[in-house]
PDB file of C-alpha atoms in Angstrom:
ATOM      1  CA  UNK A   1      93.602 161.866 126.494  1.00 73.00           C
ATOM      2  CA  UNK A   2      90.650 161.598 128.821  1.00 85.00           C
ATOM      3  CA  UNK A   3      87.296 162.329 127.227  1.00 90.00           C
ATOM      4  CA  UNK A   4      83.910 163.000 128.758  1.00 94.00           C
ATOM      5  CA  UNK A   5      80.962 162.737 126.414  1.00 95.00           C
ATOM      6  CA  UNK A   6      77.949 164.818 127.397  1.00 97.00           C
ATOM      7  CA  UNK A   7      74.558 164.435 125.711  1.00 97.00           C
ATOM      8  CA  UNK A   8      72.495 166.033 124.490  1.00 98.00           C
ATOM      9  CA  UNK A   9      74.409 169.149 123.516  1.00 97.00           C
ATOM     10  CA  UNK A  10      71.170 171.091 123.414  1.00 97.00           C
ATOM     11  CA  UNK A  11      67.563 170.352 124.252  1.00 98.00           C
ATOM     12  CA  UNK A  12      64.288 172.224 124.191  1.00 98.00           C
ATOM     13  CA  UNK A  13      61.474 170.973 126.376  1.00 96.00           C
ATOM     14  CA  UNK A  14      58.049 172.079 127.496  1.00 97.00           C
ATOM     15  CA  UNK A  15      57.332 173.355 130.977  1.00 97.00           C
ATOM     16  CA  UNK A  16      56.438 170.567 133.344  1.00 97.00           C
ATOM     17  CA  UNK A  17      58.372 167.854 131.552  1.00 97.00           C
ATOM     18  CA  UNK A  18      61.592 166.186 132.669  1.00 97.00           C
ATOM     19  CA  UNK A  19      64.906 166.187 130.874  1.00 98.00           C
ATOM     20  CA  UNK A  20      67.828 163.827 131.363  1.00 98.00           C
ATOM     21  CA  UNK A  21      71.412 164.808 130.646  1.00 98.00           C
ATOM     22  CA  UNK A  22      74.102 162.124 130.435  1.00 97.00           C
ATOM     23  CA  UNK A  23      77.805 162.286 131.013  1.00 96.00           C
ATOM     24  CA  UNK A  24      80.031 159.377 130.113  1.00 95.00           C
ATOM     25  CA  UNK A  25      83.735 159.017 130.709  1.00 92.00           C
ATOM     26  CA  UNK A  26      84.901 157.220 127.600  1.00 92.00           C
ATOM     27  CA  UNK A  27      88.383 156.039 128.488  1.00 89.00           C
ATOM     28  CA  UNK A  28      88.726 156.248 132.238  1.00 89.00           C
ATOM     29  CA  UNK A  29      86.876 155.525 135.425  1.00 89.00           C
ATOM     30  CA  UNK A  30      85.261 158.557 136.982  1.00 89.00           C
ATOM     31  CA  UNK A  31      84.871 157.994 140.682  1.00 88.00           C
ATOM     32  CA  UNK A  32      83.553 161.497 141.181  1.00 92.00           C
ATOM     33  CA  UNK A  33      81.318 163.606 138.965  1.00 94.00           C
ATOM     34  CA  UNK A  34      80.568 167.275 139.384  1.00 96.00           C
ATOM     35  CA  UNK A  35      77.554 169.014 137.895  1.00 97.00           C
ATOM     36  CA  UNK A  36      77.641 172.728 137.180  1.00 97.00           C
ATOM     37  CA  UNK A  37      75.220 175.308 135.970  1.00 97.00           C
ATOM     38  CA  UNK A  38      76.408 178.325 134.017  1.00 95.00           C
ATOM     39  CA  UNK A  39      74.319 181.385 133.232  1.00 89.00           C
ATOM     40  CA  UNK A  40      75.273 183.588 130.275  1.00 86.00           C
ATOM     41  CA  UNK A  41      78.527 185.465 130.833  1.00 84.00           C
ATOM     42  CA  UNK A  42      78.834 184.072 134.332  1.00 89.00           C
ATOM     43  CA  UNK A  43      80.979 181.562 136.112  1.00 92.00           C
ATOM     44  CA  UNK A  44      80.325 177.897 136.749  1.00 94.00           C
ATOM     45  CA  UNK A  45      78.146 177.288 139.757  1.00 94.00           C
ATOM     46  CA  UNK A  46      78.570 173.869 141.348  1.00 95.00           C
ATOM     47  CA  UNK A  47      75.240 172.152 141.829  1.00 96.00           C
ATOM     48  CA  UNK A  48      76.271 168.796 143.230  1.00 95.00           C
ATOM     49  CA  UNK A  49      79.024 166.249 143.621  1.00 94.00           C
ATOM     50  CA  UNK A  50      78.366 162.584 143.089  1.00 92.00           C
ATOM     51  CA  UNK A  51      80.448 159.555 143.881  1.00 88.00           C
ATOM     52  CA  UNK A  52      79.859 156.242 142.177  1.00 84.00           C
ATOM     53  CA  UNK A  53      77.357 154.140 144.042  1.00 82.00           C
ATOM     54  CA  UNK A  54      76.390 156.727 146.632  1.00 85.00           C
ATOM     55  CA  UNK A  55      73.988 159.623 146.929  1.00 88.00           C
ATOM     56  CA  UNK A  56      74.949 162.969 145.520  1.00 92.00           C
ATOM     57  CA  UNK A  57      75.951 165.847 147.765  1.00 94.00           C
ATOM     58  CA  UNK A  58      74.103 169.003 146.800  1.00 96.00           C
ATOM     59  CA  UNK A  59      75.310 172.549 147.259  1.00 95.00           C
ATOM     60  CA  UNK A  60      73.315 174.870 149.427  1.00 94.00           C
ATOM     61  CA  UNK A  61      70.269 176.222 147.653  1.00 95.00           C
ATOM     62  CA  UNK A  62      70.079 173.468 145.045  1.00 96.00           C
ATOM     63  CA  UNK A  63      66.850 171.498 145.151  1.00 94.00           C
ATOM     64  CA  UNK A  64      67.772 167.831 145.237  1.00 93.00           C
ATOM     65  CA  UNK A  65      64.241 166.740 144.313  1.00 95.00           C
ATOM     66  CA  UNK A  66      64.322 168.902 141.234  1.00 96.00           C
ATOM     67  CA  UNK A  67      67.808 168.055 140.040  1.00 97.00           C
ATOM     68  CA  UNK A  68      68.161 164.308 140.353  1.00 96.00           C
ATOM     69  CA  UNK A  69      71.671 162.983 140.004  1.00 95.00           C
ATOM     70  CA  UNK A  70      72.527 159.363 139.493  1.00 91.00           C
ATOM     71  CA  UNK A  71      76.050 157.977 139.361  1.00 90.00           C
ATOM     72  CA  UNK A  72      75.343 154.286 139.008  1.00 83.00           C
ATOM     73  CA  UNK A  73      78.591 153.279 137.341  1.00 89.00           C
ATOM     74  CA  UNK A  74      82.174 154.441 137.084  1.00 89.00           C
ATOM     75  CA  UNK A  75      81.573 155.694 133.562  1.00 91.00           C
ATOM     76  CA  UNK A  76      78.104 157.209 133.651  1.00 93.00           C
ATOM     77  CA  UNK A  77      76.389 159.963 135.580  1.00 94.00           C
ATOM     78  CA  UNK A  78      73.043 161.521 134.779  1.00 95.00           C
ATOM     79  CA  UNK A  79      71.324 164.736 135.745  1.00 97.00           C
ATOM     80  CA  UNK A  80      67.546 164.806 135.451  1.00 97.00           C
ATOM     81  CA  UNK A  81      65.789 168.132 135.628  1.00 98.00           C
ATOM     82  CA  UNK A  82      62.298 167.271 136.827  1.00 97.00           C
ATOM     83  CA  UNK A  83      59.196 169.341 136.156  1.00 97.00           C
ATOM     84  CA  UNK A  84      61.288 171.849 134.260  1.00 97.00           C
ATOM     85  CA  UNK A  85      60.347 175.532 134.245  1.00 97.00           C
ATOM     86  CA  UNK A  86      61.657 178.401 132.126  1.00 96.00           C
ATOM     87  CA  UNK A  87      63.913 179.525 134.983  1.00 96.00           C
ATOM     88  CA  UNK A  88      65.734 176.198 134.690  1.00 97.00           C
ATOM     89  CA  UNK A  89      66.917 177.221 131.245  1.00 97.00           C
ATOM     90  CA  UNK A  90      70.674 177.328 131.438  1.00 96.00           C
ATOM     91  CA  UNK A  91      73.918 175.716 130.361  1.00 97.00           C
ATOM     92  CA  UNK A  92      74.758 172.573 132.324  1.00 98.00           C
ATOM     93  CA  UNK A  93      78.274 171.133 132.419  1.00 97.00           C
ATOM     94  CA  UNK A  94      79.584 167.944 133.973  1.00 97.00           C
ATOM     95  CA  UNK A  95      83.121 167.266 135.083  1.00 96.00           C
ATOM     96  CA  UNK A  96      84.597 163.881 135.843  1.00 95.00           C
ATOM     97  CA  UNK A  97      87.489 163.255 138.154  1.00 91.00           C
ATOM     98  CA  UNK A  98      89.713 160.234 137.917  1.00 85.00           C
ATOM     99  CA  UNK A  99      90.456 158.292 141.046  1.00 77.00           C
ATOM    100  CA  UNK A 100      93.775 159.045 142.669  1.00 76.00           C
ATOM    101  CA  UNK A 101      94.525 162.087 140.557  1.00 79.00           C
ATOM    102  CA  UNK A 102      94.543 165.543 142.054  1.00 75.00           C
ATOM    103  CA  UNK A 103      94.300 167.439 138.802  1.00 77.00           C
ATOM    104  CA  UNK A 104      92.377 164.980 136.656  1.00 79.00           C
ATOM    105  CA  UNK A 105      89.228 166.982 135.977  1.00 91.00           C
ATOM    106  CA  UNK A 106      87.768 166.425 132.520  1.00 94.00           C
ATOM    107  CA  UNK A 107      84.803 168.494 131.451  1.00 96.00           C
ATOM    108  CA  UNK A 108      81.954 167.562 129.186  1.00 96.00           C
ATOM    109  CA  UNK A 109      81.053 169.870 126.334  1.00 95.00           C
ATOM    110  CA  UNK A 110      77.908 171.074 128.069  1.00 97.00           C
ATOM    111  CA  UNK A 111      74.171 170.978 127.485  1.00 98.00           C
ATOM    112  CA  UNK A 112      72.106 174.016 126.660  1.00 97.00           C
ATOM    113  CA  UNK A 113      68.628 173.524 128.120  1.00 98.00           C
ATOM    114  CA  UNK A 114      65.763 175.729 127.016  1.00 97.00           C
ATOM    115  CA  UNK A 115      62.410 175.311 128.702  1.00 97.00           C
ATOM    116  CA  UNK A 116      59.459 176.822 126.843  1.00 97.00           C
TER     117      UNK A 116
ATOM    118  CA  UNK B   1      84.869 178.760 152.752  1.00 81.00           C
ATOM    119  CA  UNK B   2      87.362 179.441 150.046  1.00 88.00           C
ATOM    120  CA  UNK B   3      86.729 182.200 147.549  1.00 94.00           C
ATOM    121  CA  UNK B   4      88.385 183.116 144.275  1.00 97.00           C
ATOM    122  CA  UNK B   5      88.347 186.647 142.931  1.00 97.00           C
ATOM    123  CA  UNK B   6      89.088 187.776 139.419  1.00 97.00           C
ATOM    124  CA  UNK B   7      88.981 191.542 139.434  1.00 96.00           C
ATOM    125  CA  UNK B   8      89.157 192.046 135.671  1.00 97.00           C
ATOM    126  CA  UNK B   9      85.851 191.227 133.948  1.00 96.00           C
ATOM    127  CA  UNK B  10      87.395 191.996 130.558  1.00 97.00           C
ATOM    128  CA  UNK B  11      90.868 192.404 129.139  1.00 98.00           C
ATOM    129  CA  UNK B  12      92.187 192.973 125.640  1.00 98.00           C
ATOM    130  CA  UNK B  13      95.583 192.461 124.067  1.00 98.00           C
ATOM    131  CA  UNK B  14      97.157 192.962 120.684  1.00 98.00           C
ATOM    132  CA  UNK B  15      98.178 189.871 118.811  1.00 98.00           C
ATOM    133  CA  UNK B  16     101.770 188.852 119.611  1.00 98.00           C
ATOM    134  CA  UNK B  17     101.859 190.911 122.796  1.00 98.00           C
ATOM    135  CA  UNK B  18     101.739 189.837 126.428  1.00 98.00           C
ATOM    136  CA  UNK B  19      98.829 190.040 128.829  1.00 98.00           C
ATOM    137  CA  UNK B  20      98.450 189.210 132.510  1.00 98.00           C
ATOM    138  CA  UNK B  21      95.204 188.097 134.095  1.00 98.00           C
ATOM    139  CA  UNK B  22      94.793 188.542 137.832  1.00 98.00           C
ATOM    140  CA  UNK B  23      93.453 186.135 140.400  1.00 98.00           C
ATOM    141  CA  UNK B  24      93.405 186.273 144.177  1.00 98.00           C
ATOM    142  CA  UNK B  25      91.976 183.745 146.564  1.00 98.00           C
ATOM    143  CA  UNK B  26      91.099 183.443 150.188  1.00 97.00           C
ATOM    144  CA  UNK B  27      91.799 180.322 152.201  1.00 95.00           C
ATOM    145  CA  UNK B  28      92.988 179.279 155.619  1.00 93.00           C
ATOM    146  CA  UNK B  29      94.531 176.105 154.247  1.00 93.00           C
ATOM    147  CA  UNK B  30      98.206 175.693 153.517  1.00 92.00           C
ATOM    148  CA  UNK B  31      97.988 172.943 150.947  1.00 93.00           C
ATOM    149  CA  UNK B  32      95.916 173.339 147.821  1.00 95.00           C
ATOM    150  CA  UNK B  33      95.949 173.420 144.047  1.00 95.00           C
ATOM    151  CA  UNK B  34      95.309 176.315 141.723  1.00 97.00           C
ATOM    152  CA  UNK B  35      94.214 176.169 138.122  1.00 97.00           C
ATOM    153  CA  UNK B  36      93.554 178.349 135.137  1.00 98.00           C
ATOM    154  CA  UNK B  37      90.888 177.151 132.736  1.00 97.00           C
ATOM    155  CA  UNK B  38      90.013 178.538 129.338  1.00 97.00           C
ATOM    156  CA  UNK B  39      86.468 178.515 127.976  1.00 96.00           C
ATOM    157  CA  UNK B  40      86.342 179.468 124.281  1.00 95.00           C
ATOM    158  CA  UNK B  41      83.069 180.253 122.493  1.00 92.00           C
ATOM    159  CA  UNK B  42      82.473 176.507 122.115  1.00 92.00           C
ATOM    160  CA  UNK B  43      82.128 176.543 125.945  1.00 92.00           C
ATOM    161  CA  UNK B  44      84.378 173.512 126.331  1.00 93.00           C
ATOM    162  CA  UNK B  45      86.448 173.962 129.493  1.00 95.00           C
ATOM    163  CA  UNK B  46      90.145 173.473 128.811  1.00 95.00           C
ATOM    164  CA  UNK B  47      92.872 173.277 131.447  1.00 95.00           C
ATOM    165  CA  UNK B  48      95.552 175.858 130.731  1.00 97.00           C
ATOM    166  CA  UNK B  49      97.904 175.439 133.658  1.00 97.00           C
ATOM    167  CA  UNK B  50      98.007 174.262 137.249  1.00 96.00           C
ATOM    168  CA  UNK B  51     100.078 174.949 140.340  1.00 96.00           C
ATOM    169  CA  UNK B  52     100.589 173.020 143.552  1.00 95.00           C
ATOM    170  CA  UNK B  53     100.778 175.327 146.534  1.00 95.00           C
ATOM    171  CA  UNK B  54     103.709 173.469 148.049  1.00 94.00           C
ATOM    172  CA  UNK B  55     105.832 174.214 145.004  1.00 93.00           C
ATOM    173  CA  UNK B  56     107.655 177.523 145.027  1.00 89.00           C
ATOM    174  CA  UNK B  57     108.540 177.357 141.371  1.00 95.00           C
ATOM    175  CA  UNK B  58     106.011 178.970 139.079  1.00 97.00           C
ATOM    176  CA  UNK B  59     104.355 176.639 136.587  1.00 97.00           C
ATOM    177  CA  UNK B  60     104.952 177.160 132.871  1.00 97.00           C
ATOM    178  CA  UNK B  61     103.259 175.652 129.835  1.00 95.00           C
ATOM    179  CA  UNK B  62     104.673 176.973 126.587  1.00 96.00           C
ATOM    180  CA  UNK B  63     103.359 180.554 126.227  1.00 98.00           C
ATOM    181  CA  UNK B  64     101.458 180.377 129.506  1.00 98.00           C
ATOM    182  CA  UNK B  65     103.050 180.990 132.870  1.00 98.00           C
ATOM    183  CA  UNK B  66     101.858 181.893 136.329  1.00 98.00           C
ATOM    184  CA  UNK B  67     103.086 184.185 139.052  1.00 98.00           C
ATOM    185  CA  UNK B  68     102.199 182.389 142.256  1.00 98.00           C
ATOM    186  CA  UNK B  69     102.588 184.493 145.386  1.00 97.00           C
ATOM    187  CA  UNK B  70     101.462 182.279 148.256  1.00 96.00           C
ATOM    188  CA  UNK B  71     101.793 184.850 151.016  1.00 96.00           C
ATOM    189  CA  UNK B  72      99.769 187.348 149.020  1.00 97.00           C
ATOM    190  CA  UNK B  73      97.335 184.629 147.896  1.00 97.00           C
ATOM    191  CA  UNK B  74      97.781 185.732 144.322  1.00 98.00           C
ATOM    192  CA  UNK B  75      97.877 183.568 141.202  1.00 98.00           C
ATOM    193  CA  UNK B  76      98.142 185.559 137.982  1.00 98.00           C
ATOM    194  CA  UNK B  77      98.331 184.127 134.470  1.00 98.00           C
ATOM    195  CA  UNK B  78     100.681 185.558 131.874  1.00 98.00           C
ATOM    196  CA  UNK B  79     100.070 184.845 128.220  1.00 98.00           C
ATOM    197  CA  UNK B  80     103.013 185.639 125.982  1.00 98.00           C
ATOM    198  CA  UNK B  81     102.941 186.113 122.213  1.00 98.00           C
ATOM    199  CA  UNK B  82      99.139 186.237 122.296  1.00 98.00           C
ATOM    200  CA  UNK B  83      97.337 184.523 119.448  1.00 98.00           C
ATOM    201  CA  UNK B  84      93.837 184.979 118.087  1.00 97.00           C
ATOM    202  CA  UNK B  85      92.984 181.524 119.377  1.00 97.00           C
ATOM    203  CA  UNK B  86      93.659 182.681 122.930  1.00 98.00           C
ATOM    204  CA  UNK B  87      90.470 184.728 122.898  1.00 98.00           C
ATOM    205  CA  UNK B  88      88.186 183.167 125.496  1.00 97.00           C
ATOM    206  CA  UNK B  89      86.870 183.381 129.025  1.00 97.00           C
ATOM    207  CA  UNK B  90      89.543 182.508 131.546  1.00 98.00           C
ATOM    208  CA  UNK B  91      88.617 181.110 134.930  1.00 97.00           C
ATOM    209  CA  UNK B  92      90.861 180.807 137.936  1.00 98.00           C
ATOM    210  CA  UNK B  93      90.035 177.888 140.221  1.00 97.00           C
ATOM    211  CA  UNK B  94      91.021 176.587 143.650  1.00 96.00           C
ATOM    212  CA  UNK B  95      90.940 173.092 145.073  1.00 94.00           C
ATOM    213  CA  UNK B  96      91.743 172.010 148.579  1.00 92.00           C
ATOM    214  CA  UNK B  97      94.463 169.406 149.017  1.00 90.00           C
ATOM    215  CA  UNK B  98      93.480 168.618 152.590  1.00 85.00           C
ATOM    216  CA  UNK B  99      93.200 164.905 153.310  1.00 82.00           C
ATOM    217  CA  UNK B 100      89.536 163.974 153.314  1.00 80.00           C
ATOM    218  CA  UNK B 101      88.648 167.442 152.084  1.00 79.00           C
ATOM    219  CA  UNK B 102      86.380 168.373 149.235  1.00 83.00           C
ATOM    220  CA  UNK B 103      87.632 167.711 145.742  1.00 88.00           C
ATOM    221  CA  UNK B 104      85.427 170.351 144.196  1.00 92.00           C
ATOM    222  CA  UNK B 105      86.826 173.249 142.229  1.00 94.00           C
ATOM    223  CA  UNK B 106      85.942 176.761 143.354  1.00 94.00           C
ATOM    224  CA  UNK B 107      85.865 179.107 140.375  1.00 96.00           C
ATOM    225  CA  UNK B 108      86.303 182.836 140.043  1.00 96.00           C
ATOM    226  CA  UNK B 109      83.858 184.867 137.977  1.00 95.00           C
ATOM    227  CA  UNK B 110      86.106 184.838 134.946  1.00 97.00           C
ATOM    228  CA  UNK B 111      87.910 187.297 132.698  1.00 97.00           C
ATOM    229  CA  UNK B 112      86.940 187.703 129.088  1.00 97.00           C
ATOM    230  CA  UNK B 113      90.057 188.059 126.964  1.00 98.00           C
ATOM    231  CA  UNK B 114      89.868 189.660 123.546  1.00 98.00           C
ATOM    232  CA  UNK B 115      92.816 189.404 121.166  1.00 98.00           C
ATOM    233  CA  UNK B 116      92.992 192.158 118.573  1.00 97.00           C
ATOM    234  CA  UNK B 117      94.662 191.442 115.210  1.00 96.00           C
TER     235      UNK B 117
END
């Protein structure tokens, strides 16, 4: 089956530093990647959608200069949280969609980010 | 914009019994897809079942089935013979099928299901 590897699974960083989260589709080509944020006991909030080779489309209210998304290849997308602050602490999940498939959404296992 | 509503924040069921989770959605589109995802404590999102709006027949996957009422914009999930491993957060999701439309999933707020032994 399709697998999306997300790393790291958890990270602790100091305020003001940047953190990069990677999502790799291991056995398929992901033409579209979705990045979500999930607060405790809440739903997934879509942050941005990225297509391979083009700029990401951010949801309203999401700071594109703070959450940098790169989708440089069909198997790798990265989310960089720049100048992280404690309020950025959250659970981040990626989801990869296979080209030509309407239901082919494969989720990564998530990254728990704690900013101290 | 489409919205998905799950009116039951929490539900509980006895092991081996049946439980139904509710989901309603709002859309002006006629063609779309609906999904139920499960998120266990590991927080890995797992697809439980999906339904194409153009299909009248309700989807079924083993112990999981849906009651899709297009006119009422309702998409409930029935879990039969509940097992301890079914305990999780369940999210209902919508995706437009419009040509050139967004491929993003719109999620409901989720229902936490507890299975009692």
